[in-house]
Amino acid sequence: MGRVRPGGEGILFSPLDSIPVIGAGLAGSEAAWQIAEAGLNVSLFEMRPEHSTPAHQSSDCAELVCSNSLGSTLPDRAAGVLQTEIATLQSMLLEEARKTAVPAGQALAVDREKFAHAVTARLEAHPRIELVREEVQSIPKDPVCVLATGPLTSEAMAKSIADLAGSENLAFFDAIAPVVTGESLDSDIIFRASRWQAKEEDGVSGDYFNVPLDKDDYEQLVDALLSAEKHPIKDFEAQDTHAKSFFERCLPVEVLASRGRDALRYGPLRPVGLFIPGSGKRPYAVVQLRTENKEGTLWNLVGFQTNLRYGAQEELLRSLPGMQNAEFVRLGSMHRNTFLCSPKLLNSALEWEARPGLFVAGQLSGMEGYLGNIGSGLLAGRNAVRKARGGPLENLPKDTLLGALALHVSEAPPEGFQPMKAEFGILPPLPRGIRKNDRRKVRAQRSKSALASHLESNPFPNPERHSEKPCSQAHTK
Ligand SMILES: Cc1cc2nc3c(=O)[nH]c(=O)nc-3n(C[C@H](O)[C@H](O)[C@H](O)COP(=O)(O)OP(=O)(O)OC[C@H]3O[C@@H](n4cnc5c(N)ncnc54)[C@H](O)[C@@H]3O)c2cc1C
């Protein structure tokens, strides 16, 4: 397979029948496999072991950098539903995860070394995959390419991505605030309003949910923030100069609280322009929640990025008025993470709108979590094949978790965009009248039937397993 060594701008890595995939992590390994299985050649570039990242330990492909769990196997939990979806789409990585699973109750946890060895061995043995151990320093100009360099993308590549995306559209760190489901908030206490809207409209309209705090609530919150257990900052983050300046620009609430007891109520918890419905009084402080998705099912705590341990976060937030039953879709965290402001750049086929043929997979695309990243590699790989064959692109049904994730990263509000993992909250709302206990099962069933009928009319163009048929067009911006 011919190719040119990586380096300068505008490099073509491969002849037209070979597709470059950059980064052999979870997403890149799956994407490469899908492309090769469809009958096309792949050059899979991985910079390790020559250049490593601050978190990887080995030279294997698909190394799990932290936990060894891919989430619940229960068929009616979000992770279980996503596993069913990507198994249906014939994921090689999920197949190897199941083969190398270790006992972990109802979770799919793997022997991380055996898993990564097995994936690497399958990639190396594939006749249509060439695994190239080199850092790629700029985005290739090939007509079809998959970029999957992950949350710890090398510096040179990050610069090339920032040049194409615009530096304001590439983040290097997460500053994640918790996200809760709207239906778990107590609307008798938490009121809807935007700042300075007419008092008589408070509680019924407005873009924000507002958790009103009186002086006692506020003082208790500050005490809890100061005493709660925090995640230690990792060595590589503490030494990182980007990280230090980032922490200054985007302070966690607990750090802000330590700078003075009033810092929060003059900062992200300021109550100006808000009035409690009924009494018309201004609260002492306010925790505001802003919607995360078009359906208004998910709400993030504005300016409440935090590095507290997960248990401490849940306890502290559930002690706030009206949040006693809060259902968390995501908890706050702060760490190194390179990702695009994808809603401005990608469509739901994970193709870069301004660079047709360039697909982005994995954490870089704004998906979070091992399983979601494997799924994104699957989707990007399938679409790279369709692009190379001149066919229209595929977008998965919105009732599947993978389809909903792809829609989320391409269509979420771009302001303050943060990576999202597969959660039921990103799916379209269920019809009214379904009992709470039945909702998980109904969502799981809906995903299964949506994917089955999608695949019937849009089979993957894999000459070894399926016959090719036309497929639907991706949403475009
Ligand atoms: C420290 C940390 C801990 C995490 N822990 C978890 C967790 O416990 N559970 C969870 O679900 N998710 C976790 N995540 C989030 C995410 O799910 C994982 O990072 C996941 O591995 C991302 O998959 P990926 O394919 O996008 O990136 P990766 O798996 O990181 O793969 C990217 C690959 O690209 C290579 N690469 C980078 N730049 C270049 C280049 N220029 N040229 C060639 N190769 C390059 C890298 O060496 C790497 O192999 C964590 C993330 C981080 C940063």
mmCIF file of N, CA, C and O in Angstrom, residues 19 32 36 49 90 132 136 207 224 239 277 342 435 464:
data_model
loop_
_atom_site.group_PDB
_atom_site.id
_atom_site.type_symbol
_atom_site.label_atom_id
_atom_site.label_comp_id
_atom_site.label_asym_id
_atom_site.label_seq_id
_atom_site.Cartn_x
_atom_site.Cartn_y
_atom_site.Cartn_z
ATOM 1 N N ILE A 19 -7.842 4.409 2.925
ATOM 2 C CA ILE A 19 -8.354 5.532 3.709
ATOM 3 C C ILE A 19 -7.503 5.705 4.970
ATOM 4 O O ILE A 19 -7.343 4.758 5.738
ATOM 5 N N ALA A 32 -11.361 1.890 11.673
ATOM 6 C CA ALA A 32 -10.483 1.186 10.727
ATOM 7 C C ALA A 32 -11.059 -0.192 10.406
ATOM 8 O O ALA A 32 -11.084 -0.626 9.250
ATOM 9 N N ALA A 36 -12.201 -1.568 6.717
ATOM 10 C CA ALA A 36 -11.533 -2.736 6.127
ATOM 11 C C ALA A 36 -12.536 -3.853 5.860
ATOM 12 O O ALA A 36 -12.478 -4.524 4.823
ATOM 13 N N PRO A 49 4.345 3.655 20.166
ATOM 14 C CA PRO A 49 5.024 4.053 21.396
ATOM 15 C C PRO A 49 6.013 5.221 21.233
ATOM 16 O O PRO A 49 6.471 5.750 22.229
ATOM 17 N N GLN A 90 -22.352 -4.652 14.469
ATOM 18 C CA GLN A 90 -21.188 -5.528 14.303
ATOM 19 C C GLN A 90 -19.871 -4.861 14.719
ATOM 20 O O GLN A 90 -18.896 -4.833 13.960
ATOM 21 N N VAL A 132 0.359 1.860 11.078
ATOM 22 C CA VAL A 132 1.572 2.661 10.885
ATOM 23 C C VAL A 132 1.890 3.378 12.188
ATOM 24 O O VAL A 132 1.085 4.177 12.673
ATOM 25 N N VAL A 136 0.956 11.715 13.187
ATOM 26 C CA VAL A 136 0.536 12.525 12.037
ATOM 27 C C VAL A 136 0.403 13.962 12.555
ATOM 28 O O VAL A 136 -0.319 14.203 13.517
ATOM 29 N N ASP A 207 -36.137 31.256 30.212
ATOM 30 C CA ASP A 207 -35.243 30.228 29.682
ATOM 31 C C ASP A 207 -34.560 29.398 30.762
ATOM 32 O O ASP A 207 -33.929 28.397 30.450
ATOM 33 N N ALA A 224 -20.560 23.294 52.780
ATOM 34 C CA ALA A 224 -20.460 21.956 52.172
ATOM 35 C C ALA A 224 -19.395 21.949 51.073
ATOM 36 O O ALA A 224 -18.617 21.005 50.950
ATOM 37 N N GLN A 239 1.056 20.011 36.274
ATOM 38 C CA GLN A 239 2.270 20.595 35.685
ATOM 39 C C GLN A 239 1.989 21.334 34.378
ATOM 40 O O GLN A 239 2.831 22.031 33.853
ATOM 41 N N PRO A 277 -41.619 33.693 42.626
ATOM 42 C CA PRO A 277 -43.042 33.835 42.287
ATOM 43 C C PRO A 277 -43.899 33.841 43.559
ATOM 44 O O PRO A 277 -43.590 33.145 44.519
ATOM 45 N N SER A 342 -18.370 20.825 18.249
ATOM 46 C CA SER A 342 -18.909 20.074 17.098
ATOM 47 C C SER A 342 -20.198 20.646 16.513
ATOM 48 O O SER A 342 -20.390 20.572 15.294
ATOM 49 N N ARG A 435 -45.864 4.648 32.392
ATOM 50 C CA ARG A 435 -45.508 4.648 33.816
ATOM 51 C C ARG A 435 -43.994 4.728 33.984
ATOM 52 O O ARG A 435 -43.238 4.175 33.191
ATOM 53 N N GLU A 464 -18.748 -8.644 2.172
ATOM 54 C CA GLU A 464 -18.623 -9.977 2.756
ATOM 55 C C GLU A 464 -19.853 -10.385 3.558
ATOM 56 O O GLU A 464 -20.101 -11.542 3.799
#
